[in-house]
JSON list of C-alpha atoms and ligand atoms in Angstrom, two decimals:
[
{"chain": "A", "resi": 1, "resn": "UNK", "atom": "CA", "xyz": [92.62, 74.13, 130.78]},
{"chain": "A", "resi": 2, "resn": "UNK", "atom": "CA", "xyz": [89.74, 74.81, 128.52]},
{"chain": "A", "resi": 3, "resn": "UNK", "atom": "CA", "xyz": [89.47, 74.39, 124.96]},
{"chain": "A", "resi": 4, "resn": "UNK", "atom": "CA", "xyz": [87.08, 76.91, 123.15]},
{"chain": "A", "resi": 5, "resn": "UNK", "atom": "CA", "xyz": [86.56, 77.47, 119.76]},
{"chain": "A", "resi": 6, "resn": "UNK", "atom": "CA", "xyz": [85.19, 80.44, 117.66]},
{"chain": "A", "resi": 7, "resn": "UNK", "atom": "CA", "xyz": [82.67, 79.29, 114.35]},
{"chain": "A", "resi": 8, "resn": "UNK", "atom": "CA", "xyz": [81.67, 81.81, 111.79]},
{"chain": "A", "resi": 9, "resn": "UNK", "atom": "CA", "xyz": [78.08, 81.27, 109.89]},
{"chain": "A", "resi": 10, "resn": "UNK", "atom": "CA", "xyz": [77.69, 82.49, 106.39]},
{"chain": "A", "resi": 11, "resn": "UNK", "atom": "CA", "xyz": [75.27, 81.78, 103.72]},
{"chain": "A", "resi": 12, "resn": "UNK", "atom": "CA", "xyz": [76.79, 80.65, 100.72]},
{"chain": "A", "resi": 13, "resn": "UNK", "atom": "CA", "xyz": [74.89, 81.77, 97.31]},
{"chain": "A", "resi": 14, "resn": "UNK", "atom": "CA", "xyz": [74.66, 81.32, 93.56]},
{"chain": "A", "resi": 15, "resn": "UNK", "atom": "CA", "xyz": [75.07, 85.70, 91.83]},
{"chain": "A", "resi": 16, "resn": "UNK", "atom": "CA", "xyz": [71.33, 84.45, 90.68]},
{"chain": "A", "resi": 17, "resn": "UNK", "atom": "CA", "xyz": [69.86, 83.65, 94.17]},
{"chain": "A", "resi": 18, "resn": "UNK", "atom": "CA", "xyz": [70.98, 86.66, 95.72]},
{"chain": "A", "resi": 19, "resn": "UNK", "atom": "CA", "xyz": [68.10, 89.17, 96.38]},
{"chain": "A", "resi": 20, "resn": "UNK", "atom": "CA", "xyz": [67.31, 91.89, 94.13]},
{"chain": "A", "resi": 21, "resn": "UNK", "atom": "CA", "xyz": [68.92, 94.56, 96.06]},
{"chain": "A", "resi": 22, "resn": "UNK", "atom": "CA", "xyz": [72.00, 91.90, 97.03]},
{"chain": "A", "resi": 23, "resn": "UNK", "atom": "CA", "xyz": [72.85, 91.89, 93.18]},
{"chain": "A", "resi": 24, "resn": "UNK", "atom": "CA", "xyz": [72.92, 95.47, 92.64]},
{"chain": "A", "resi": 25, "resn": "UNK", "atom": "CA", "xyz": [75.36, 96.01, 95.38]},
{"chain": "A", "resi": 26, "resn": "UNK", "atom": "CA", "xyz": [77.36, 93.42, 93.68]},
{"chain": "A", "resi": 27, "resn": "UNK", "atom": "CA", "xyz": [76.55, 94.50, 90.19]},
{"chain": "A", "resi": 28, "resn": "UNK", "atom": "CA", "xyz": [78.41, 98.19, 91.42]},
{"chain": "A", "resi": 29, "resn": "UNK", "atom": "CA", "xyz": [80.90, 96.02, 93.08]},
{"chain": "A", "resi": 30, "resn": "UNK", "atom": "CA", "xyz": [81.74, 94.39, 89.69]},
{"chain": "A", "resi": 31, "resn": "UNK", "atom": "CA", "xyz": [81.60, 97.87, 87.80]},
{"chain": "A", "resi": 32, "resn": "UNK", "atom": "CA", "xyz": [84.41, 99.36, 90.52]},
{"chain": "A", "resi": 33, "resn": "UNK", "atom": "CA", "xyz": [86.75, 97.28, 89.70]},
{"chain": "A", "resi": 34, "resn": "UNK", "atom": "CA", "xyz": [86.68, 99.21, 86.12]},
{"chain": "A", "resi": 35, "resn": "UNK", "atom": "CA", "xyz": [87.99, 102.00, 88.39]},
{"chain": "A", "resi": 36, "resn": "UNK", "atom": "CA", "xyz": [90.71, 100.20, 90.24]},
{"chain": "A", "resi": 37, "resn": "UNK", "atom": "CA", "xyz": [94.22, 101.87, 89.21]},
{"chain": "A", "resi": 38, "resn": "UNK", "atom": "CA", "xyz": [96.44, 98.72, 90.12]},
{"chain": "A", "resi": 39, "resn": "UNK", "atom": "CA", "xyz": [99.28, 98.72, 87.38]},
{"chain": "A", "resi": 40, "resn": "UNK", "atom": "CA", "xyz": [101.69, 96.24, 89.76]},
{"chain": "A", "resi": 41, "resn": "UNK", "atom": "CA", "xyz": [99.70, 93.75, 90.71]},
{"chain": "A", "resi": 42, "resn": "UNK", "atom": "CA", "xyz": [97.26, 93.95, 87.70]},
{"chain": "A", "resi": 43, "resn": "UNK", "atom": "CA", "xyz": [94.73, 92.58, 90.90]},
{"chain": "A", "resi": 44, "resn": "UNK", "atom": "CA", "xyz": [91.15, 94.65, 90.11]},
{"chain": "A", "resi": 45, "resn": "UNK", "atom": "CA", "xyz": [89.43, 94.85, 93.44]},
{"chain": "A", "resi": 46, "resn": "UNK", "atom": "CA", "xyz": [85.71, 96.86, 93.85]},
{"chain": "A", "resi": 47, "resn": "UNK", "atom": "CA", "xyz": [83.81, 97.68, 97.01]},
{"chain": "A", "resi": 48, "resn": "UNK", "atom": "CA", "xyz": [80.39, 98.95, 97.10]},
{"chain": "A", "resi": 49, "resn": "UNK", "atom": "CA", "xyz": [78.53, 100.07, 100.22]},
{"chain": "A", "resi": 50, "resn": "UNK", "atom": "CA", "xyz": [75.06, 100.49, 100.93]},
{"chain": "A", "resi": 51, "resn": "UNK", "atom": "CA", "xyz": [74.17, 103.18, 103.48]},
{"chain": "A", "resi": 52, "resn": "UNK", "atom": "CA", "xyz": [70.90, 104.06, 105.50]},
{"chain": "A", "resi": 53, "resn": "UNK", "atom": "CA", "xyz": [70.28, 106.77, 103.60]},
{"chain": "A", "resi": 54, "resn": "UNK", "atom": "CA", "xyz": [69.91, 104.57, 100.46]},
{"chain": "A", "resi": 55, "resn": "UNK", "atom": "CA", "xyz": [73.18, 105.87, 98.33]},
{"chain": "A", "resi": 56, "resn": "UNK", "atom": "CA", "xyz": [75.55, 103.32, 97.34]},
{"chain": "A", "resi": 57, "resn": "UNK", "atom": "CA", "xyz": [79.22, 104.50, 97.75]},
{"chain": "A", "resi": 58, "resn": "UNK", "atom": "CA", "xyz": [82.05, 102.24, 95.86]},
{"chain": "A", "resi": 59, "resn": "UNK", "atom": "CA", "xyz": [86.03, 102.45, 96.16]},
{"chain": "A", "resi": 60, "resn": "UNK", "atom": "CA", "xyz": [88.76, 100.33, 93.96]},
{"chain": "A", "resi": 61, "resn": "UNK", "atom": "CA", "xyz": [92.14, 99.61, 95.01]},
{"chain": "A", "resi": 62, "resn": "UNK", "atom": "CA", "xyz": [94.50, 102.10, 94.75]},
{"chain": "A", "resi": 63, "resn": "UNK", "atom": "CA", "xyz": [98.34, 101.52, 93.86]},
{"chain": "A", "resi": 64, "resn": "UNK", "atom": "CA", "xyz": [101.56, 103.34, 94.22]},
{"chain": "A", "resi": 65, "resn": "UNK", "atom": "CA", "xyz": [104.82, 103.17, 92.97]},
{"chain": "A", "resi": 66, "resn": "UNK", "atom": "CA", "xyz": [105.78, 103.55, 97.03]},
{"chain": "A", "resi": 67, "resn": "UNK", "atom": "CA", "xyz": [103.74, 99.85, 96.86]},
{"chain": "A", "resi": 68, "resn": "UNK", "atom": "CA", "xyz": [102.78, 100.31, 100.91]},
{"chain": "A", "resi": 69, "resn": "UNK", "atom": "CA", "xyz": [101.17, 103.93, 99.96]},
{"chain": "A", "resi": 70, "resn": "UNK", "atom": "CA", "xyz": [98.72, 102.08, 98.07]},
{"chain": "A", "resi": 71, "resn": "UNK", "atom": "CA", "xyz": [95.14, 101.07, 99.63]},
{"chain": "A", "resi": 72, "resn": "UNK", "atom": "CA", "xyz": [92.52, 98.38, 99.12]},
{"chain": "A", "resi": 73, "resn": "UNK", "atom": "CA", "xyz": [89.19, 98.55, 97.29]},
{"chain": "A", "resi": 74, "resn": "UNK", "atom": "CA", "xyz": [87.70, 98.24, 100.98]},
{"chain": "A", "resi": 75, "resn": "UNK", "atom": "CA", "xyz": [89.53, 101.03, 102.78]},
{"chain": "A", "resi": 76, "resn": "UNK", "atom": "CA", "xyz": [88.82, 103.40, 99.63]},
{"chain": "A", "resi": 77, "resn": "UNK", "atom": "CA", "xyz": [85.13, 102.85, 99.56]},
{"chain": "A", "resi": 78, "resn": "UNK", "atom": "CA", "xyz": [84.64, 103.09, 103.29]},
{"chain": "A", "resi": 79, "resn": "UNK", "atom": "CA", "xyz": [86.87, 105.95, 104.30]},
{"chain": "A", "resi": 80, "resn": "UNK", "atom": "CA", "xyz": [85.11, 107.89, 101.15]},
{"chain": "A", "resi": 81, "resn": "UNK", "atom": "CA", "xyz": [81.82, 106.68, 102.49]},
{"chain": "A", "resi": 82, "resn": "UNK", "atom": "CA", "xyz": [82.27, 108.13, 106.00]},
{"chain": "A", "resi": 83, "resn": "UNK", "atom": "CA", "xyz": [83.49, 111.33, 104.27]},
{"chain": "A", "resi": 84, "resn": "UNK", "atom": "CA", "xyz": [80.81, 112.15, 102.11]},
{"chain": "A", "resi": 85, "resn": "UNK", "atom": "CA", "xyz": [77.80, 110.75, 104.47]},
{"chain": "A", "resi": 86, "resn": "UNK", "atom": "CA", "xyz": [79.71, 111.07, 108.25]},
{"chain": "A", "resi": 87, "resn": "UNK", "atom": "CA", "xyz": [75.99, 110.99, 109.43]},
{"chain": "A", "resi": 88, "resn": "UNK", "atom": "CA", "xyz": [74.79, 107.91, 107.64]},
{"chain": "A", "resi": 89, "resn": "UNK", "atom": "CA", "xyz": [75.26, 104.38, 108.75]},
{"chain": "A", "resi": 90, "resn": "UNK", "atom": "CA", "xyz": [76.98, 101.63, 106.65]},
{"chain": "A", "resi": 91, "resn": "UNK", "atom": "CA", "xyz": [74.15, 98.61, 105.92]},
{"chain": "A", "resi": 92, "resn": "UNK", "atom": "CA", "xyz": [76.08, 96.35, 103.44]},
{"chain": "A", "resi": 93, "resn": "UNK", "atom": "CA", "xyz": [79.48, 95.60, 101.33]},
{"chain": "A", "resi": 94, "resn": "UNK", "atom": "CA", "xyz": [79.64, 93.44, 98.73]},
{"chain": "A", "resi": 95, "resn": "UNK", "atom": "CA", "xyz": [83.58, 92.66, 97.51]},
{"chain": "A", "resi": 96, "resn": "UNK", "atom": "CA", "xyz": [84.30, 92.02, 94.01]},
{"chain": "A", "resi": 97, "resn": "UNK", "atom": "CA", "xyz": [87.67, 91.13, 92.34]},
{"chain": "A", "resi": 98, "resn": "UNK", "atom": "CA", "xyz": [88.87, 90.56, 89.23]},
{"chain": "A", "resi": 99, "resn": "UNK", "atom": "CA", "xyz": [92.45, 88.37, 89.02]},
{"chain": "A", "resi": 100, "resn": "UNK", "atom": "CA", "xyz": [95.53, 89.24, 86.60]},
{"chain": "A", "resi": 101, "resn": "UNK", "atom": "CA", "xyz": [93.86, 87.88, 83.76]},
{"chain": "A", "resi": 102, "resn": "UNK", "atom": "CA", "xyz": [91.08, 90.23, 84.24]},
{"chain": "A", "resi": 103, "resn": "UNK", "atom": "CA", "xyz": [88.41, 88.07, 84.68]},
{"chain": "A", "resi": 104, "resn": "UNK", "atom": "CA", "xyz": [86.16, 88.03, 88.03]},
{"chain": "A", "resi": 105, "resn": "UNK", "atom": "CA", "xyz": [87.79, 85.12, 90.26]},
{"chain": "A", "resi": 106, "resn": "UNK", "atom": "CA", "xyz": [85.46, 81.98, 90.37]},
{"chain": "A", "resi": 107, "resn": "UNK", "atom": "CA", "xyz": [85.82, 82.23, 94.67]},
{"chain": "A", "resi": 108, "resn": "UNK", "atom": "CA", "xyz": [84.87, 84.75, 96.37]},
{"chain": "A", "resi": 109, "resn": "UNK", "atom": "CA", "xyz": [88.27, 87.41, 97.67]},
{"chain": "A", "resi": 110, "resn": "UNK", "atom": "CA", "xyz": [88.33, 87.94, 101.12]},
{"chain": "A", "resi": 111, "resn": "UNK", "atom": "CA", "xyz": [89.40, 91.88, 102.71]},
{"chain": "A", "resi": 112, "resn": "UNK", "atom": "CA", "xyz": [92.87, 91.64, 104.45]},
{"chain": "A", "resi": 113, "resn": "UNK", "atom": "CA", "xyz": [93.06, 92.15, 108.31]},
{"chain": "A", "resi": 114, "resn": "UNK", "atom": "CA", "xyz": [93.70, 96.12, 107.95]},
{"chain": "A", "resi": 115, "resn": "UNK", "atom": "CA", "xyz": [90.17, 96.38, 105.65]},
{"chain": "A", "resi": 116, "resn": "UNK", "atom": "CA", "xyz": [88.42, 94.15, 108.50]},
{"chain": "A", "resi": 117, "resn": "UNK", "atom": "CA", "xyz": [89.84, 96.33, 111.24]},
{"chain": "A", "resi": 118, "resn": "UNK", "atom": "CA", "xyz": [88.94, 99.03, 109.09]},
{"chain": "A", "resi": 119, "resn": "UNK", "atom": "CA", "xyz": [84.67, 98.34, 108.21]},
{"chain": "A", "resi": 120, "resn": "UNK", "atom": "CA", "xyz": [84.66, 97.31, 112.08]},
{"chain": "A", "resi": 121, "resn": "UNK", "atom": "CA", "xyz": [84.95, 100.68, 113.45]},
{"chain": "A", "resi": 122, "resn": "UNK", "atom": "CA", "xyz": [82.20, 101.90, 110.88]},
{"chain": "A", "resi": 123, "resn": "UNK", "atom": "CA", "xyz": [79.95, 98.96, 112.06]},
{"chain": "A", "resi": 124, "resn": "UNK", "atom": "CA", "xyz": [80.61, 99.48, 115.67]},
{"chain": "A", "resi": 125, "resn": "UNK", "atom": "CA", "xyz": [79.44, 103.08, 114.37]},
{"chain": "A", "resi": 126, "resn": "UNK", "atom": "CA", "xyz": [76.09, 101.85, 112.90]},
{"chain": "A", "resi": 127, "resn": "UNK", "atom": "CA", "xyz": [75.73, 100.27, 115.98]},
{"chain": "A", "resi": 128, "resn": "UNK", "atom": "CA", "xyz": [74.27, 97.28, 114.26]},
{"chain": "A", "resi": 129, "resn": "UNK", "atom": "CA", "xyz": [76.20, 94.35, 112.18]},
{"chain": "A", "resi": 130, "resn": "UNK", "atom": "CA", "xyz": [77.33, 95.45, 108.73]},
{"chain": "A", "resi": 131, "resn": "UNK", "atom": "CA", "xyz": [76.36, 92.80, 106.61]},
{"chain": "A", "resi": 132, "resn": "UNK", "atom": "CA", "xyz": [79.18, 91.56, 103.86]},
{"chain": "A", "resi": 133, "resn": "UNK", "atom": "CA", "xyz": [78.63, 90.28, 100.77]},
{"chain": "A", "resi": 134, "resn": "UNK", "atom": "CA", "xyz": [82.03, 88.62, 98.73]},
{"chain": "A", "resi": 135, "resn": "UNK", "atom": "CA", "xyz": [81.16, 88.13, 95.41]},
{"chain": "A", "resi": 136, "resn": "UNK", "atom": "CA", "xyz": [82.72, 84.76, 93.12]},
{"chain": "A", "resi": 137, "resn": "UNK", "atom": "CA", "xyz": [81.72, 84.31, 89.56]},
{"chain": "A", "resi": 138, "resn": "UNK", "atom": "CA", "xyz": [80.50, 80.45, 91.53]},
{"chain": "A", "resi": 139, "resn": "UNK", "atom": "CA", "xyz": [79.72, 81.19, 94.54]},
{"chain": "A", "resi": 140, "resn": "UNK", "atom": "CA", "xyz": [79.17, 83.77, 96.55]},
{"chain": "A", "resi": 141, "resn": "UNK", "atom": "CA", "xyz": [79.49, 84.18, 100.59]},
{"chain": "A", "resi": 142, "resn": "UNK", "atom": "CA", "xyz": [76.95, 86.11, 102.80]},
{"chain": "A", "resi": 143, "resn": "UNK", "atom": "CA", "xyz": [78.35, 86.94, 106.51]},
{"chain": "A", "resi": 144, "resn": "UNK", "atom": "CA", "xyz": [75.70, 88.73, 108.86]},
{"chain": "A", "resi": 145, "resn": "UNK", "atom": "CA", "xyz": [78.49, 90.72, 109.86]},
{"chain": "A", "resi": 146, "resn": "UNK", "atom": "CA", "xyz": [82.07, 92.66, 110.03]},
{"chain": "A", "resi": 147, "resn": "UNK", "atom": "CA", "xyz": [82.39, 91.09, 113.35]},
{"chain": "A", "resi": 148, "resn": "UNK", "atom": "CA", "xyz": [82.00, 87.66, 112.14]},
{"chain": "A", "resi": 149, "resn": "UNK", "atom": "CA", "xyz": [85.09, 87.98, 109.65]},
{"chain": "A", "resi": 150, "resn": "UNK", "atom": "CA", "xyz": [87.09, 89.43, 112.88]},
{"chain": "A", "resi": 151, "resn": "UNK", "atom": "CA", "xyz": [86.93, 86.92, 115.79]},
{"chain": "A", "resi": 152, "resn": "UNK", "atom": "CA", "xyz": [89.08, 88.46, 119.02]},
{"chain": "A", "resi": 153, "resn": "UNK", "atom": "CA", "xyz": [88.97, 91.62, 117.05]},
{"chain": "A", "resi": 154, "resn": "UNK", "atom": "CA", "xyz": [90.72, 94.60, 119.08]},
{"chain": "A", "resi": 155, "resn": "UNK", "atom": "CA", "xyz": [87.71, 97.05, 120.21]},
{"chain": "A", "resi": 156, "resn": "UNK", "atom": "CA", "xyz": [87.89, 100.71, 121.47]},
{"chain": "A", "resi": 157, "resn": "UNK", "atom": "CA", "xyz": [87.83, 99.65, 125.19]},
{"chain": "A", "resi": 158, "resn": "UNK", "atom": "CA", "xyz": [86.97, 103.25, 126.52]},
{"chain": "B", "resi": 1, "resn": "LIG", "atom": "N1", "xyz": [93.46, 94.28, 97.72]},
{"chain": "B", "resi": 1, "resn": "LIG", "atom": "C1", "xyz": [92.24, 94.86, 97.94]},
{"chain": "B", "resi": 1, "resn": "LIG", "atom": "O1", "xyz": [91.88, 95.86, 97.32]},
{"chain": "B", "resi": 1, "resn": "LIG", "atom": "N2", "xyz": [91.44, 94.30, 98.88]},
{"chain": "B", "resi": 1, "resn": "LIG", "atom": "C2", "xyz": [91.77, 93.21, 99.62]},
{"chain": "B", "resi": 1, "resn": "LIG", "atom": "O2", "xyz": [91.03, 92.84, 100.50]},
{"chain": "B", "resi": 1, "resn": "LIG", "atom": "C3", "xyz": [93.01, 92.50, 99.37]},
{"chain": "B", "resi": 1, "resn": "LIG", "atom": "C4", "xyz": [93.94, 93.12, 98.40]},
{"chain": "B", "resi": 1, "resn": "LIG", "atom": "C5", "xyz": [94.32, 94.89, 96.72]},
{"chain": "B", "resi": 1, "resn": "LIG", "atom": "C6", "xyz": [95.60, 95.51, 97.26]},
{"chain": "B", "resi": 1, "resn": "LIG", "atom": "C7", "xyz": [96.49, 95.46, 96.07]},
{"chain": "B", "resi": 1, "resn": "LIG", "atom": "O3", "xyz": [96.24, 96.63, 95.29]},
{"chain": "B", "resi": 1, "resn": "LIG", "atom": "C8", "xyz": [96.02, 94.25, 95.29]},
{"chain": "B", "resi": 1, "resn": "LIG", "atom": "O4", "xyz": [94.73, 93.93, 95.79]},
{"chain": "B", "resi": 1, "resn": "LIG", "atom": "C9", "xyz": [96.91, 93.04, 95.41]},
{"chain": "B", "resi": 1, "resn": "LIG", "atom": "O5", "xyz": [97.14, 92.71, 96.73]}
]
């Protein structure tokens, strides 16, 4: 028997030490969860990506009275992204979420397995890591990539 284990590195950040460019990913981040239509669980979530051909695309979660119809912040923006720009690569997300009480939560929120699985296929696209940026009024975390959120992640194996 062998024992192996699987460590994720991120970079964990102050809003005001991020670079320039880091914070205005954020900054649209923050402003898409304006646009979130989440009436059940009153849970604002904002994604914002940053392509290679310099537009910004953002998506807010999106809920339904069918509650699994719905879809995350993450799946919004990056399905939209890959519609509008199919040619363009994805270069960042930064995640931004504001909690019942409508303020931005202090930690940074996390995408859910189906919004990992989701970004991976458009990083696997870029063919180059997809850097993530998950934004907390305290802190916020910097991972180099998709992959890094997604250890044993299930991969196209043709
Ligand atoms: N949600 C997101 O938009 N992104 C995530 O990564 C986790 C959860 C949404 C789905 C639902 O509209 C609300 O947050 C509460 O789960």
């Amino acid at each position: 028997m062998e024992e192996k284990s699987i460590n994720i590195k991120m970079k964990v950040y102050r809003y005001d030490e991020l670079s320039e460019q880091d914070r205005r990913l954020v900054d649209e981040a923050r402003q898409a969860t304006k646009r979130s239509y989440s009436p059940y669980s009153k849970f604002r979530v904002g994604a914002a990506i940053l392509m290679d051909n310099g537009e910004i695309v953002t998506g807010a979660n999106q809920e339904n009275a069918a509650y699994p119809s719905g879809t995350c912040a993450e799946r919004s923006a990056c399905f939209y992204a890959h519609a509008r720009y199919p040619e363009a690569k994805f270069r960042t997300i930064a995640i931004a979420a504001r909690d019942t009480s409508g303020h931005f939560t202090s930690v940074p929120t996390a995408p859910c397995g189906a919004c990992r699985q989701s970004l991976l296929e458009y990083e696997t696209l870029a063919g180059a890591p997809v850097r993530v940026i998950l934004y907390g009024e305290e802190t916020c975390y910097v991972l180099p990539s998709v992959a890094s959120l997604l250890p044993l992640c299930f991969a196209n194996f043709d």
